Short mmCIF file of C-alpha atoms in Angstrom, two decimals:
data_model
loop_
_atom_site.label_atom_id
_atom_site.label_comp_id
_atom_site.label_asym_id
_atom_site.label_seq_id
_atom_site.Cartn_x
_atom_site.Cartn_y
_atom_site.Cartn_z
CA MET A 1 21.74 14.96 -12.74
CA SER A 2 23.98 12.10 -11.73
CA ASP A 3 24.92 13.98 -8.53
CA VAL A 4 21.27 13.96 -7.53
CA VAL A 5 21.00 10.25 -8.26
CA THR A 6 24.12 9.54 -6.21
CA MET A 7 22.66 11.50 -3.30
CA VAL A 8 19.34 9.66 -3.58
CA GLN A 9 21.14 6.34 -3.60
CA ILE A 10 23.20 7.29 -0.53
CA LEU A 11 20.01 8.26 1.33
CA LEU A 12 18.35 4.99 0.33
CA GLY A 13 21.44 3.06 1.42
CA LEU A 14 21.39 4.79 4.80
CA ALA A 15 17.73 3.85 5.18
CA GLY A 16 18.69 0.28 4.32
CA VAL A 17 21.28 0.21 7.12
CA LEU A 18 18.66 1.44 9.62
CA ALA A 19 16.19 -1.19 8.41
CA LEU A 20 18.85 -3.89 8.79
CA VAL A 21 19.42 -2.82 12.41
CA ARG A 22 15.72 -3.33 13.05
CA ALA A 23 15.84 -6.68 11.25
CA VAL A 24 18.61 -7.85 13.57
CA GLN A 25 16.97 -6.43 16.72
CA GLY A 26 13.56 -7.94 16.14
CA PRO A 27 12.11 -8.62 18.68
CA HIS A 28 9.24 -10.44 16.93
CA LEU A 29 9.31 -12.12 13.51
CA VAL A 30 6.82 -9.49 12.29
CA ASP A 31 9.34 -6.71 12.93
CA ARG A 32 12.05 -8.54 11.05
CA ILE A 33 9.79 -9.13 8.06
CA VAL A 34 8.70 -5.50 7.95
CA ALA A 35 12.35 -4.48 8.01
CA LEU A 36 13.43 -6.95 5.31
CA ASP A 37 10.47 -5.95 3.14
CA LEU A 38 11.69 -2.36 3.42
CA VAL A 39 15.24 -3.40 2.49
CA LEU A 40 13.99 -5.05 -0.72
CA LEU A 41 11.82 -2.03 -1.60
CA LEU A 42 14.86 0.20 -1.05
CA LEU A 43 16.86 -2.00 -3.40
CA ALA A 44 14.10 -1.61 -6.00
CA GLY A 45 14.14 2.16 -5.45
CA GLY A 46 17.92 2.31 -5.89
CA LEU A 47 17.70 0.36 -9.15
CA VAL A 48 14.93 2.62 -10.45
CA ALA A 49 16.88 5.75 -9.54
CA HIS A 50 19.94 4.38 -11.33
CA SER A 51 18.20 4.22 -14.69
CA SER A 52 17.71 7.99 -14.74
CA ARG A 53 21.49 8.41 -14.98
CA ASP A 54 21.63 7.39 -18.62
CA GLY A 55 17.99 6.64 -19.45
CA SER A 56 18.70 2.92 -19.79
CA GLU A 57 15.77 0.68 -19.07
CA LEU A 58 17.77 -2.34 -18.04
CA PHE A 59 17.31 -1.89 -14.29
CA PHE A 60 13.59 -1.18 -14.34
CA GLY A 61 12.79 -4.81 -15.08
CA ALA A 62 15.01 -5.91 -12.21
CA ALA A 63 13.33 -3.37 -9.91
CA ILE A 64 9.87 -4.69 -10.76
CA VAL A 65 10.99 -8.27 -10.10
CA VAL A 66 12.56 -7.29 -6.74
CA ALA A 67 9.40 -5.41 -5.67
CA LEU A 68 7.23 -8.39 -6.68
CA VAL A 69 9.41 -10.81 -4.72
CA ALA A 70 9.23 -8.49 -1.69
CA PHE A 71 5.44 -8.38 -1.85
CA ALA A 72 4.97 -12.12 -2.37
CA GLY A 73 7.45 -12.95 0.39
CA THR A 74 5.84 -10.59 2.90
CA VAL A 75 2.34 -11.92 2.24
CA ILE A 76 3.47 -15.54 2.53
CA VAL A 77 5.31 -14.94 5.81
CA ALA A 78 2.29 -13.05 7.20
CA ARG A 79 0.16 -16.09 6.38
CA PHE A 80 2.75 -18.31 8.03
CA ILE A 81 2.79 -16.26 11.24
CA GLU A 82 -1.02 -16.42 11.50
CA TRP A 83 -1.02 -20.13 10.82
CA ARG A 84 1.73 -20.79 13.36
CA ASP A 85 0.38 -18.61 16.16
CA THR A 86 -3.27 -19.68 16.09
CA MET B 1 19.24 21.35 -16.33
CA SER B 2 15.87 21.37 -18.01
CA VAL B 3 12.51 21.89 -16.29
CA LEU B 4 11.70 18.20 -16.52
CA GLN B 5 14.99 17.31 -14.89
CA MET B 6 14.30 19.79 -12.10
CA ILE B 7 10.87 18.28 -11.42
CA GLY B 8 12.31 14.77 -11.60
CA SER B 9 15.18 15.59 -9.23
CA THR B 10 12.80 17.17 -6.75
CA LEU B 11 10.59 14.08 -6.77
CA LEU B 12 13.64 11.82 -6.44
CA LEU B 13 15.06 13.73 -3.47
CA ALA B 14 11.71 14.15 -1.71
CA GLY B 15 11.04 10.43 -2.13
CA ALA B 16 14.47 9.51 -0.74
CA VAL B 17 14.04 11.78 2.28
CA VAL B 18 10.56 10.39 3.06
CA THR B 19 11.96 6.87 2.76
CA LEU B 20 14.84 7.67 5.10
CA LEU B 21 12.39 9.08 7.65
CA ALA B 22 10.32 5.91 7.30
CA ALA B 23 13.40 3.83 8.11
CA LEU B 24 14.11 6.06 11.13
CA GLY B 25 10.54 5.50 12.29
CA LEU B 26 11.02 1.78 11.89
CA LEU B 27 13.89 2.05 14.33
CA ASP B 28 12.31 4.52 16.71
CA PHE B 29 8.61 3.64 17.15
CA PRO B 30 7.58 1.69 20.26
CA SER B 31 5.51 -1.25 18.95
CA SER B 32 5.21 -3.53 15.91
CA LEU B 33 2.02 -1.95 14.62
CA ALA B 34 3.38 1.56 15.08
CA ARG B 35 6.54 0.62 13.19
CA MET B 36 4.41 -0.75 10.38
CA HIS B 37 2.79 2.67 9.99
CA ALA B 38 6.18 4.12 9.25
CA ALA B 39 7.62 1.37 7.10
CA THR B 40 5.05 -0.15 4.79
CA LYS B 41 3.32 3.08 3.89
CA SER B 42 5.62 6.06 4.14
CA ALA B 43 8.34 4.06 2.42
CA SER B 44 6.05 2.91 -0.38
CA LEU B 45 4.97 6.48 -0.93
CA GLY B 46 8.59 7.65 -0.99
CA LEU B 47 9.64 4.94 -3.40
CA ALA B 48 6.67 5.60 -5.69
CA SER B 49 7.87 9.19 -5.82
CA VAL B 50 11.40 7.99 -6.63
CA ALA B 51 10.07 5.81 -9.47
CA LEU B 52 8.02 8.64 -10.99
CA GLY B 53 10.88 11.11 -10.48
CA SER B 54 13.45 9.00 -12.26
CA GLY B 55 11.07 8.49 -15.20
CA ILE B 56 10.59 12.25 -15.49
CA ALA B 57 14.27 13.09 -14.94
CA ALA B 58 15.36 10.73 -17.72
CA GLU B 59 13.04 12.64 -20.09
CA SER B 60 11.86 9.43 -21.68
CA VAL B 61 8.22 8.51 -22.22
CA GLY B 62 8.94 4.80 -22.00
CA LEU B 63 10.77 5.13 -18.69
CA PHE B 64 8.01 7.32 -17.32
CA GLY B 65 5.48 4.63 -18.28
CA VAL B 66 7.40 1.91 -16.47
CA GLY B 67 8.05 4.27 -13.53
CA ALA B 68 4.32 4.94 -13.27
CA LEU B 69 3.77 1.17 -13.38
CA VAL B 70 6.16 0.71 -10.43
CA ALA B 71 4.38 3.53 -8.54
CA VAL B 72 0.93 2.02 -9.16
CA PHE B 73 2.30 -1.35 -8.11
CA MET B 74 3.48 0.17 -4.81
CA PHE B 75 0.04 1.73 -4.26
CA LEU B 76 -1.64 -1.63 -4.86
CA THR B 77 0.63 -3.86 -2.80
CA ALA B 78 1.46 -1.67 0.21
CA PRO B 79 -2.06 -1.78 1.75
CA VAL B 80 -2.33 -5.54 1.22
CA SER B 81 0.98 -6.48 2.83
CA GLY B 82 0.46 -3.86 5.56
CA HIS B 83 -2.96 -5.27 6.36
CA MET B 84 -1.78 -8.89 6.41
CA LEU B 85 1.25 -8.17 8.58
CA GLY B 86 -0.83 -6.01 10.91
CA ARG B 87 -3.36 -8.79 11.34
CA ALA B 88 -0.65 -11.36 11.94
CA SER B 89 1.06 -9.06 14.42
CA TYR B 90 -2.17 -8.36 16.34
CA PHE B 91 -3.21 -11.98 16.59
CA ALA B 92 0.34 -12.93 17.60
CA GLY B 93 -0.16 -10.66 20.62
CA GLN B 94 2.39 -8.08 19.50
CA SER B 95 0.31 -5.01 20.29
CA PRO B 96 0.75 -4.02 23.92
CA GLY B 97 -0.06 -0.51 25.07
CA LEU B 98 -3.32 -0.02 23.19
CA VAL B 99 -5.32 2.82 24.69
CA HIS B 100 -8.57 1.41 23.34
CA ASP B 101 -9.20 -1.99 21.72
CA ASP B 102 -12.54 -2.91 20.16
CA LEU B 103 -11.15 -6.07 18.59
CA ALA B 104 -10.31 -7.63 21.97
CA THR B 105 -13.95 -7.70 23.05
CA ALA B 106 -15.33 -8.58 19.62
CA ARG B 107 -12.91 -11.32 18.52
CA PRO B 108 -14.99 -11.80 15.40
CA SER B 109 -15.17 -15.21 13.84
CA VAL B 110 -13.27 -14.92 10.60
CA ARG B 111 -15.11 -16.29 7.63
CA ALA B 112 -13.16 -17.19 4.51
CA PHE B 113 -14.20 -15.01 1.61
CA THR B 114 -15.54 -17.27 -1.16
CA PRO B 115 -16.63 -15.39 -4.25
CA GLU B 116 -19.30 -16.89 -6.49
CA ARG B 117 -18.05 -18.16 -9.77
CA SER B 118 -19.46 -17.45 -13.15
CA SER B 119 -17.92 -17.96 -16.56
CA ARG B 120 -18.37 -14.51 -18.03
CA PRO B 121 -15.04 -12.87 -18.77
CA SER B 122 -15.07 -9.11 -19.02
CA LEU B 123 -13.33 -7.30 -21.87
CA LEU B 124 -13.10 -4.17 -19.73
CA ARG B 125 -10.95 -5.94 -17.16
CA MET B 126 -8.66 -7.25 -19.90
CA ILE B 127 -7.63 -3.81 -21.16
CA PRO B 128 -5.34 -2.86 -18.23
CA LEU B 129 -3.77 -6.31 -18.30
CA VAL B 130 -2.91 -5.96 -21.99
CA LEU B 131 -1.51 -2.45 -21.41
CA ILE B 132 0.70 -3.67 -18.55
CA TRP B 133 1.95 -6.50 -20.75
CA VAL B 134 2.92 -4.14 -23.56
CA LEU B 135 4.56 -1.70 -21.13
CA LEU B 136 6.61 -4.48 -19.60
CA TRP B 137 7.77 -5.71 -23.01
CA ARG B 138 8.82 -2.18 -23.95
CA ASP B 139 7.80 -2.97 -27.51
CA ALA B 140 4.48 -2.17 -29.18
CA GLY B 141 4.79 -4.58 -32.13
CA ALA B 142 1.79 -6.54 -33.38
CA GLY B 143 3.10 -9.81 -31.96
CA VAL B 144 3.43 -8.36 -28.46
CA TRP B 145 -0.17 -7.08 -28.58
CA ILE B 146 -1.52 -10.43 -29.81
CA VAL B 147 0.30 -12.44 -27.15
CA GLY B 148 -0.72 -9.83 -24.54
CA ILE B 149 -4.40 -10.17 -25.45
CA PHE B 150 -4.01 -13.95 -25.31
CA VAL B 151 -2.39 -13.83 -21.84
CA ALA B 152 -5.04 -11.38 -20.57
CA ALA B 153 -7.81 -13.68 -21.87
CA LEU B 154 -6.13 -16.60 -20.10
CA ILE B 155 -6.00 -14.67 -16.80
CA GLU B 156 -9.62 -13.55 -17.23
CA TRP B 157 -10.62 -17.15 -17.87
CA ALA B 158 -8.67 -18.39 -14.83
CA ARG B 159 -10.37 -15.99 -12.46
CA ARG B 160 -13.98 -16.50 -13.49
CA GLN B 161 -15.48 -14.94 -10.44
CA ARG B 162 -18.38 -12.60 -10.39
CA ASN B 163 -17.78 -9.12 -9.12
CA ALA B 164 -20.72 -7.12 -7.97
CA PRO B 165 -21.61 -4.74 -10.79
CA VAL B 166 -19.74 -1.53 -10.07
CA ARG B 167 -20.42 1.62 -12.03
CA VAL B 168 -17.45 3.92 -11.63
CA ARG B 169 -18.45 7.59 -11.60
CA ILE B 170 -15.77 9.78 -13.13
CA GLY B 171 -16.62 12.96 -11.20
CA GLY B 172 -16.87 11.14 -7.89
CA SER B 173 -13.63 9.27 -8.57
CA LEU B 174 -11.76 12.50 -9.24
CA ILE B 175 -13.05 14.07 -6.02
CA PHE B 176 -12.12 10.92 -4.14
CA LEU B 177 -8.62 10.81 -5.65
CA GLY B 178 -7.99 14.48 -4.91
CA ARG B 179 -9.14 14.30 -1.30
CA TYR B 180 -7.34 11.00 -0.83
CA VAL B 181 -3.97 12.23 -2.11
CA TRP B 182 -4.28 15.25 0.20
CA MET B 183 -5.10 12.94 3.12
CA VAL B 184 -2.10 10.71 2.41
CA ILE B 185 0.32 13.64 2.12
CA ARG B 186 -1.02 15.21 5.33
CA SER B 187 -0.68 12.06 7.37
CA THR B 188 2.73 11.25 5.88
CA LEU B 189 3.92 14.62 7.11
CA ARG B 190 2.44 13.92 10.53
CA VAL B 191 4.21 10.57 10.84
CA ALA B 192 7.42 12.19 9.55
CA TRP B 193 7.09 14.91 12.21
CA GLU B 194 6.64 12.18 14.81
CA VAL B 195 9.92 10.64 13.65
CA ILE B 196 11.85 13.92 13.70
CA THR B 197 10.77 14.93 17.20
CA PRO B 198 12.71 12.79 19.65
CA ARG B 199 9.95 11.88 22.09
CA ASN B 200 7.03 9.73 20.96
CA ASP B 201 4.62 11.58 23.23
CA GLN B 202 1.87 12.00 20.65
CA ILE B 203 1.56 8.29 19.96
CA ARG B 204 -1.60 6.83 21.47
CA GLU B 205 -2.40 3.58 19.74
CA ALA B 206 -5.91 2.21 19.60
CA ILE B 207 -8.07 -0.18 17.58
CA VAL B 208 -11.52 1.17 16.78
CA ALA B 209 -14.44 -0.74 15.26
CA VAL B 210 -16.20 1.24 12.54
CA PRO B 211 -19.46 -0.23 11.18
CA MET B 212 -19.96 0.49 7.50
CA GLN B 213 -23.11 2.44 6.68
CA GLY B 214 -23.76 0.75 3.35
CA ASN B 215 -23.62 -2.98 2.69
CA SER B 216 -21.51 -3.03 -0.47
CA LEU B 217 -18.44 -5.23 -0.24
CA SER B 218 -16.66 -3.31 -3.01
CA VAL B 219 -16.99 -0.05 -1.07
CA ALA B 220 -15.85 -1.71 2.16
CA LEU B 221 -12.78 -3.23 0.45
CA LEU B 222 -11.77 0.05 -1.14
CA VAL B 223 -12.27 1.90 2.17
CA ALA B 224 -10.20 -0.72 4.00
CA ASN B 225 -7.37 -0.38 1.47
CA ALA B 226 -7.52 3.41 1.49
CA ILE B 227 -7.26 3.39 5.28
CA SER B 228 -4.34 1.01 5.14
CA PHE B 229 -2.41 3.14 2.69
CA THR B 230 -2.73 6.26 4.82
CA PRO B 231 0.16 6.46 7.29
CA GLY B 232 -1.21 6.65 10.82
CA SER B 233 -4.10 4.26 10.26
CA LEU B 234 -4.18 0.59 9.36
CA THR B 235 -7.02 -1.84 8.75
CA VAL B 236 -6.42 -4.79 11.05
CA GLU B 237 -9.59 -6.71 10.33
CA LEU B 238 -12.66 -6.60 8.11
CA THR B 239 -15.69 -8.73 8.94
CA GLU B 240 -18.67 -9.49 6.76
CA GLU B 241 -22.20 -9.67 8.14
CA PRO B 242 -22.17 -7.11 9.58
CA LEU B 243 -19.57 -5.17 7.62
CA VAL B 244 -17.21 -3.76 10.23
CA VAL B 245 -13.74 -2.32 9.67
CA TYR B 246 -11.32 -2.51 12.58
CA VAL B 247 -8.89 0.37 12.28
CA HIS B 248 -5.63 0.72 14.16
CA VAL B 249 -4.73 4.38 14.61
CA LEU B 250 -1.47 5.92 15.75
CA HIS B 251 -2.90 9.18 17.10
CA PHE B 252 -6.03 8.24 19.01
CA GLU B 253 -8.22 11.05 20.23
CA SER B 254 -11.71 9.61 20.51
CA VAL B 255 -13.77 6.79 19.01
CA ALA B 256 -16.17 9.29 17.46
CA ALA B 257 -13.33 11.15 15.73
CA VAL B 258 -12.03 7.98 14.05
CA GLN B 259 -15.53 6.87 13.08
CA SER B 260 -16.50 10.18 11.53
CA GLU B 261 -13.26 10.24 9.53
CA VAL B 262 -13.86 6.73 8.16
CA GLU B 263 -17.49 7.55 7.45
CA ALA B 264 -16.44 10.60 5.45
CA LEU B 265 -14.05 8.37 3.48
CA GLU B 266 -16.84 5.84 2.91
CA ARG B 267 -19.12 8.54 1.50
CA LEU B 268 -16.37 9.62 -0.92
CA VAL B 269 -15.75 6.03 -2.05
CA ALA B 270 -19.47 5.32 -2.41
CA ALA B 271 -19.88 8.42 -4.55
CA ALA B 272 -16.96 7.28 -6.72
CA LEU B 273 -18.42 3.79 -7.18
CA GLY B 274 -22.00 4.99 -7.59
CA GLU B 275 -23.27 3.08 -4.56
CA GLU B 276 -26.11 4.22 -2.34
CA ILE B 277 -25.59 4.91 1.36
CA PRO B 278 -28.59 4.97 3.66
CA ALA B 279 -28.67 8.37 5.32
#
């Protein structure tokens, strides 16, 4: 079981690296925010996957908080971009 | 390895692979809106599958409950953030290379949505709030329930706005959910295929205006969100009076094709919500 979780976490980490490349490249603020949103969601996914190793529920709370922060941050920056560019 | 662990592992791995493909698409696709199709939706779908999978693999009812909560949360937030970023990106002029653009000629005046207020809280709306509260506390003691009901009542009181009376039809909802899940899986695979194949020759981006047939705001909102959660299509704008959904699609064939697809979706949603559609 824990082999599967390790593999899942490696895949998610790889996806995170790709997203970070996009975050650095841009070119527009929108692209960076999409990429950073994805990085946070991947972090949440990694935390969630971790709790199936031993069935502990400790990381689920953290995952929910991270996902909430990602959502709130994305929405606020989207508002900001519209406000700035119009 | 038990059967539950097998199912859980499969969901975990499938979710991780879909997410990785989404990240590849984020790197590979040619424009901001196209990249959003890959990232906000395919990734949310993948991570929802990871959350459900790890709940099942741990063979714990509590973990499965919280995992389902995370998955539902992804389903609720992904269309909203996708829509808002898509709108911001379009109006920031970050969408070159559109084959067809109905929004450019329309440029609809955007009216702020101001719901009417009334002070009638609904007990029905409080039930899911209380359940989420108890799930998050991971403790079903009497105190948790009482405080949960209190918090739900407080939230209900704070948002005293009147929703149009919606009568959810169970049969229609099940048909809608079934067809919708199939639609999402199909288009996720299509976007994934687009990522795997090296050339982006099938991508023809376009924004198509689709007038709603009915005039129910609830139906229009649900249709807009359903479109946004499907990889390959994204609601960029929704105008009231008249109700028009502006859909950005990744694989544009013809205006009529997009419109008939959205109209079919609208009929499903209307049947689920028990709304009438003029024929």
